[in-house]
Amino acid sequence: MSLGLWHNFGEGKPLETQRAILHKAFDLGITHFDIADRYGPPIGAAEAAFGRLLPKSLRDEVVVTTKGFNPMWDGPYGVGGSRKHLLATLDRSLARLGLDYVDIFYLHRDDEETPLEEQVATLDHMVRTGRALYVGVSNFSPERTAQAARLLRSLGTPLLVHQPPYSLLNRHIEESLLGVLEEEGVGCVVYSPLAQGLLTDRYLNGIPADSRAAEGRFLTPDRVTPEVLAFVRSLAELAASRGQTVAQLALAWALRDPRITSVLVGASSPEQLEANVAAVDRLDFTEDELAGIDRAAKEAGVQA
């Protein structure tokens, strides 16, 4: 399991809470910390916070990842997959992190306006100049992922990992991407395994006033349909029979597939993180349980 720093490491969050979450993660055995240049708010704040909080004595014990492509500054080179932007944004990320290198640098998106050959050559250059130990892609189509893997291989740098969304409410990667990754020997670290919090106990009785859906920024109320709620309630019944929460069930379900290298989880408190990590205590599913999940998804009109 890996800790994602998207929502809870901006400047609006108490530094001591952030420190406690990181320490708890490390104590629980999490060594993979996932960031991106734009995470905040404001943009860059998550990298800066992590750079302040990471004990330098632990640098060789952790895997630090960041990403590039996102709009970071004004002007034509402030966004995208060009060599100029990607090298500049990684150098700025390293400065905020206070590090000489990141363990993995991801292309956060596929830039259709920049030749894939240029994007891939830039990743190779990052490795050869010591800015990144490994490279990956995120949100790439299966076809472009295969192309990127083969181009990188021809340059002598492996494509280590892909980071797509995956959850009980979003299973698109099962259609072809997972097969491509397996064929190309690429790992898969999935984000949003709890579907922005929908796959938790919070929405069993509707939309809480203090929830992401109520806020409407990253999870809009129209996604919390009666069909989705019915599906989540059926998951709650199964989770209870397994001695798990809905979140623990959802995380265990994602990790059940050996093609999934890790799942990214966020946390607003050390206690929430500890509860999520407990999902790894029960990763086994019976055939009847998996069939029941698929059946409930179909009945609720949710992708299965």
C-alpha positions as a Python dict, from the first residue, in 0.01 Angstrom:
ca = {
    (1, 'M'): (0, 0, 0),
    (2, 'S'): (121, 353, -81),
    (3, 'L'): (40, 695, 63),
    (4, 'G'): (-88, 960, -176),
    (5, 'L'): (-42, 1326, -82),
    (6, 'W'): (-304, 1480, -308),
    (7, 'H'): (-568, 1623, -76),
    (8, 'N'): (-421, 1653, 271),
    (9, 'F'): (-78, 1808, 234),
    (10, 'G'): (-165, 2159, 120),
    (11, 'E'): (-100, 2474, 319),
    (12, 'G'): (-448, 2466, 473),
    (13, 'K'): (-370, 2151, 672),
    (14, 'P'): (-186, 2158, 1010),
    (15, 'L'): (180, 2070, 969),
    (16, 'E'): (175, 1852, 1280),
    (17, 'T'): (-113, 1646, 1140),
    (18, 'Q'): (81, 1597, 819),
    (19, 'R'): (387, 1494, 1018),
    (20, 'A'): (182, 1247, 1223),
    (21, 'I'): (35, 1091, 906),
    (22, 'L'): (380, 1044, 751),
    (23, 'H'): (522, 894, 1070),
    (24, 'K'): (225, 660, 1106),
    (25, 'A'): (265, 552, 743),
    (26, 'F'): (629, 464, 795),
    (27, 'D'): (552, 284, 1121),
    (28, 'L'): (289, 77, 937),
    (29, 'G'): (541, -30, 676),
    (30, 'I'): (451, 215, 400),
    (31, 'T'): (763, 333, 220),
    (32, 'H'): (611, 462, -105),
    (33, 'F'): (498, 827, -101),
    (34, 'D'): (323, 960, -411),
    (35, 'I'): (313, 1330, -500),
    (36, 'A'): (279, 1549, -810),
    (37, 'D'): (410, 1893, -895),
    (38, 'R'): (62, 2045, -879),
    (39, 'Y'): (-61, 1889, -553),
    (40, 'G'): (-158, 2143, -289),
    (41, 'P'): (-321, 2387, -266),
    (42, 'P'): (-148, 2604, -366),
    (43, 'I'): (35, 2419, -641),
    (44, 'G'): (362, 2275, -519),
    (45, 'A'): (259, 2284, -153),
    (46, 'A'): (249, 1906, -108),
    (47, 'E'): (603, 1866, -237),
    (48, 'A'): (722, 2149, -15),
    (49, 'A'): (551, 2000, 292),
    (50, 'F'): (694, 1656, 226),
    (51, 'G'): (1039, 1807, 178),
    (52, 'R'): (1016, 1977, 518),
    (53, 'L'): (881, 1670, 696),
    (54, 'L'): (1094, 1389, 553),
    (55, 'P'): (1384, 1313, 789),
    (56, 'K'): (1694, 1315, 572),
    (57, 'S'): (1816, 1005, 756),
    (58, 'L'): (1526, 812, 600),
    (59, 'R'): (1586, 913, 238),
    (60, 'D'): (1740, 580, 147),
    (61, 'E'): (1448, 394, 308),
    (62, 'V'): (1162, 550, 109),
    (63, 'V'): (1037, 565, -249),
    (64, 'V'): (940, 921, -346),
    (65, 'T'): (747, 976, -666),
    (66, 'T'): (629, 1289, -843),
    (67, 'K'): (468, 1373, -1175),
    (68, 'G'): (479, 1632, -1450),
    (69, 'F'): (262, 1766, -1734),
    (70, 'N'): (30, 1986, -1528),
    (71, 'P'): (-19, 2365, -1565),
    (72, 'M'): (245, 2509, -1332),
    (73, 'W'): (326, 2860, -1454),
    (74, 'D'): (213, 3105, -1721),
    (75, 'G'): (343, 3094, -2074),
    (76, 'P'): (366, 2832, -2349),
    (77, 'Y'): (616, 2615, -2161),
    (78, 'G'): (432, 2608, -1829),
    (79, 'V'): (239, 2292, -1911),
    (80, 'G'): (260, 1979, -2123),
    (81, 'G'): (487, 1697, -2225),
    (82, 'S'): (758, 1892, -2405),
    (83, 'R'): (1120, 1831, -2309),
    (84, 'K'): (1150, 2193, -2199),
    (85, 'H'): (854, 2181, -1961),
    (86, 'L'): (917, 1835, -1817),
    (87, 'L'): (1281, 1901, -1729),
    (88, 'A'): (1199, 2240, -1581),
    (89, 'T'): (907, 2114, -1373),
    (90, 'L'): (1110, 1821, -1239),
    (91, 'D'): (1394, 2054, -1140),
    (92, 'R'): (1143, 2275, -957),
    (93, 'S'): (994, 1968, -789),
    (94, 'L'): (1337, 1858, -668),
    (95, 'A'): (1397, 2203, -524),
    (96, 'R'): (1066, 2196, -334),
    (97, 'L'): (1132, 1842, -211),
    (98, 'G'): (1487, 1923, -109),
    (99, 'L'): (1608, 1612, -293),
    (100, 'D'): (1873, 1535, -551),
    (101, 'Y'): (1651, 1280, -725),
    (102, 'V'): (1309, 1116, -715),
    (103, 'D'): (1270, 742, -723),
    (104, 'I'): (999, 752, -991),
    (105, 'F'): (894, 1035, -1222),
    (106, 'Y'): (561, 996, -1399),
    (107, 'L'): (420, 1158, -1708),
    (108, 'H'): (91, 1259, -1545),
    (109, 'R'): (-93, 1273, -1876),
    (110, 'D'): (-24, 1188, -2238),
    (111, 'D'): (38, 1511, -2429),
    (112, 'E'): (-119, 1462, -2771),
    (113, 'E'): (48, 1783, -2896),
    (114, 'T'): (398, 1653, -2824),
    (115, 'P'): (537, 1351, -3010),
    (116, 'L'): (550, 1047, -2786),
    (117, 'E'): (911, 1000, -2894),
    (118, 'E'): (999, 1338, -2738),
    (119, 'Q'): (814, 1263, -2415),
    (120, 'V'): (982, 924, -2382),
    (121, 'A'): (1328, 1056, -2470),
    (122, 'T'): (1288, 1313, -2194),
    (123, 'L'): (1208, 1040, -1942),
    (124, 'D'): (1520, 853, -2054),
    (125, 'H'): (1724, 1173, -2013),
    (126, 'M'): (1594, 1217, -1656),
    (127, 'V'): (1725, 873, -1566),
    (128, 'R'): (2060, 922, -1738),
    (129, 'T'): (2116, 1259, -1568),
    (130, 'G'): (2031, 1124, -1223),
    (131, 'R'): (1712, 1323, -1170),
    (132, 'A'): (1501, 1005, -1148),
    (133, 'L'): (1587, 643, -1081),
    (134, 'Y'): (1286, 510, -1272),
    (135, 'V'): (1004, 644, -1486),
    (136, 'G'): (635, 575, -1535),
    (137, 'V'): (319, 701, -1699),
    (138, 'S'): (-26, 783, -1565),
    (139, 'N'): (-363, 798, -1739),
    (140, 'F'): (-224, 666, -2069),
    (141, 'S'): (-439, 452, -2298),
    (142, 'P'): (-344, 86, -2339),
    (143, 'E'): (-216, 153, -2691),
    (144, 'R'): (-1, 450, -2595),
    (145, 'T'): (126, 265, -2289),
    (146, 'A'): (251, -19, -2508),
    (147, 'Q'): (415, 230, -2746),
    (148, 'A'): (583, 414, -2458),
    (149, 'A'): (712, 89, -2308),
    (150, 'R'): (863, -22, -2637),
    (151, 'L'): (1019, 317, -2712),
    (152, 'L'): (1175, 333, -2367),
    (153, 'R'): (1302, -21, -2399),
    (154, 'S'): (1475, 72, -2725),
    (155, 'L'): (1654, 350, -2537),
    (156, 'G'): (1764, 116, -2260),
    (157, 'T'): (1535, 256, -1990),
    (158, 'P'): (1243, 41, -1871),
    (159, 'L'): (893, 171, -1820),
    (160, 'L'): (856, 72, -1457),
    (161, 'V'): (495, 146, -1373),
    (162, 'H'): (161, 282, -1488),
    (163, 'Q'): (-73, 471, -1254),
    (164, 'P'): (-441, 449, -1360),
    (165, 'P'): (-765, 485, -1164),
    (166, 'Y'): (-920, 159, -1045),
    (167, 'S'): (-1197, 74, -803),
    (168, 'L'): (-1516, -126, -764),
    (169, 'L'): (-1687, 167, -938),
    (170, 'N'): (-1429, 203, -1217),
    (171, 'R'): (-1300, -121, -1366),
    (172, 'H'): (-1203, -2, -1715),
    (173, 'I'): (-842, -115, -1681),
    (174, 'E'): (-962, -475, -1673),
    (175, 'E'): (-1069, -447, -2037),
    (176, 'S'): (-720, -426, -2187),
    (177, 'L'): (-475, -211, -1990),
    (178, 'L'): (-391, -476, -1730),
    (179, 'G'): (-319, -722, -2009),
    (180, 'V'): (-86, -475, -2180),
    (181, 'L'): (99, -408, -1856),
    (182, 'E'): (143, -778, -1791),
    (183, 'E'): (269, -836, -2146),
    (184, 'E'): (515, -544, -2127),
    (185, 'G'): (633, -624, -1773),
    (186, 'V'): (506, -294, -1631),
    (187, 'G'): (378, -255, -1275),
    (188, 'C'): (42, -103, -1186),
    (189, 'V'): (-9, 135, -892),
    (190, 'V'): (-374, 238, -889),
    (191, 'Y'): (-522, 562, -762),
    (192, 'S'): (-870, 642, -634),
    (193, 'P'): (-938, 285, -512),
    (194, 'L'): (-1209, 428, -285),
    (195, 'A'): (-1368, 634, -566),
    (196, 'Q'): (-1314, 968, -393),
    (197, 'G'): (-1462, 830, -72),
    (198, 'L'): (-1777, 680, -223),
    (199, 'L'): (-1655, 333, -130),
    (200, 'T'): (-1663, 401, 243),
    (201, 'D'): (-1920, 396, 520),
    (202, 'R'): (-1975, 771, 484),
    (203, 'Y'): (-2234, 759, 206),
    (204, 'L'): (-2453, 473, 326),
    (205, 'N'): (-2728, 716, 423),
    (206, 'G'): (-2678, 979, 154),
    (207, 'I'): (-2439, 1272, 114),
    (208, 'P'): (-2292, 1404, 444),
    (209, 'A'): (-2272, 1781, 473),
    (210, 'D'): (-1895, 1776, 525),
    (211, 'S'): (-1816, 1530, 246),
    (212, 'R'): (-1636, 1574, -87),
    (213, 'A'): (-1963, 1522, -272),
    (214, 'A'): (-2123, 1807, -76),
    (215, 'E'): (-1823, 2027, -152),
    (216, 'G'): (-1851, 1935, -520),
    (217, 'R'): (-1491, 2000, -626),
    (218, 'F'): (-1358, 1651, -697),
    (219, 'L'): (-1669, 1442, -639),
    (220, 'T'): (-1996, 1589, -764),
    (221, 'P'): (-2336, 1502, -612),
    (222, 'D'): (-2463, 1366, -944),
    (223, 'R'): (-2222, 1074, -908),
    (224, 'V'): (-2389, 968, -583),
    (225, 'T'): (-2688, 809, -753),
    (226, 'P'): (-2945, 582, -586),
    (227, 'E'): (-2797, 293, -787),
    (228, 'V'): (-2446, 363, -659),
    (229, 'L'): (-2572, 393, -302),
    (230, 'A'): (-2755, 61, -338),
    (231, 'F'): (-2434, -101, -455),
    (232, 'V'): (-2232, 47, -168),
    (233, 'R'): (-2492, -75, 82),
    (234, 'S'): (-2463, -426, -59),
    (235, 'L'): (-2086, -398, -18),
    (236, 'A'): (-2138, -290, 342),
    (237, 'E'): (-2328, -611, 413),
    (238, 'L'): (-2051, -822, 262),
    (239, 'A'): (-1783, -621, 444),
    (240, 'A'): (-1957, -676, 777),
    (241, 'S'): (-1965, -1051, 716),
    (242, 'R'): (-1588, -1039, 655),
    (243, 'G'): (-1517, -824, 960),
    (244, 'Q'): (-1421, -526, 745),
    (245, 'T'): (-1537, -175, 670),
    (246, 'V'): (-1651, -83, 320),
    (247, 'A'): (-1318, 92, 262),
    (248, 'Q'): (-1120, -211, 376),
    (249, 'L'): (-1326, -436, 151),
    (250, 'A'): (-1273, -206, -149),
    (251, 'L'): (-897, -188, -93),
    (252, 'A'): (-868, -563, -41),
    (253, 'W'): (-1069, -622, -358),
    (254, 'A'): (-830, -405, -561),
    (255, 'L'): (-525, -578, -412),
    (256, 'R'): (-664, -926, -474),
    (257, 'D'): (-541, -912, -835),
    (258, 'P'): (-170, -1003, -856),
    (259, 'R'): (-134, -760, -1147),
    (260, 'I'): (-196, -470, -907),
    (261, 'T'): (138, -369, -757),
    (262, 'S'): (-2, -130, -498),
    (263, 'V'): (-296, 95, -420),
    (264, 'L'): (-267, 464, -337),
    (265, 'V'): (-461, 578, -32),
    (266, 'G'): (-494, 925, 112),
    (267, 'A'): (-551, 1006, 477),
    (268, 'S'): (-673, 1303, 678),
    (269, 'S'): (-553, 1151, 1007),
    (270, 'P'): (-320, 879, 1134),
    (271, 'E'): (-622, 684, 1256),
    (272, 'Q'): (-784, 681, 912),
    (273, 'L'): (-461, 561, 755),
    (274, 'E'): (-424, 281, 1009),
    (275, 'A'): (-780, 166, 944),
    (276, 'N'): (-720, 156, 568),
    (277, 'V'): (-393, -33, 599),
    (278, 'A'): (-576, -300, 800),
    (279, 'A'): (-731, -405, 467),
    (280, 'V'): (-419, -609, 394),
    (281, 'D'): (-507, -842, 683),
    (282, 'R'): (-784, -997, 474),
    (283, 'L'): (-712, -1009, 101),
    (284, 'D'): (-868, -1347, 28),
    (285, 'F'): (-1208, -1364, -145),
    (286, 'T'): (-1417, -1671, -213),
    (287, 'E'): (-1556, -1726, -560),
    (288, 'D'): (-1904, -1672, -416),
    (289, 'E'): (-1801, -1335, -270),
    (290, 'L'): (-1655, -1215, -599),
    (291, 'A'): (-1958, -1337, -791),
    (292, 'G'): (-2184, -1161, -541),
    (293, 'I'): (-1997, -834, -590),
    (294, 'D'): (-2031, -861, -968),
    (295, 'R'): (-2399, -949, -939),
    (296, 'A'): (-2472, -654, -709),
    (297, 'A'): (-2286, -421, -944),
    (298, 'K'): (-2490, -544, -1240),
    (299, 'E'): (-2818, -510, -1052),
    (300, 'A'): (-2728, -154, -954),
    (301, 'G'): (-2627, -64, -1309),
    (302, 'V'): (-2266, -14, -1203),
    (303, 'Q'): (-1980, -127, -1427),
    (304, 'A'): (-1870, -482, -1349),
}
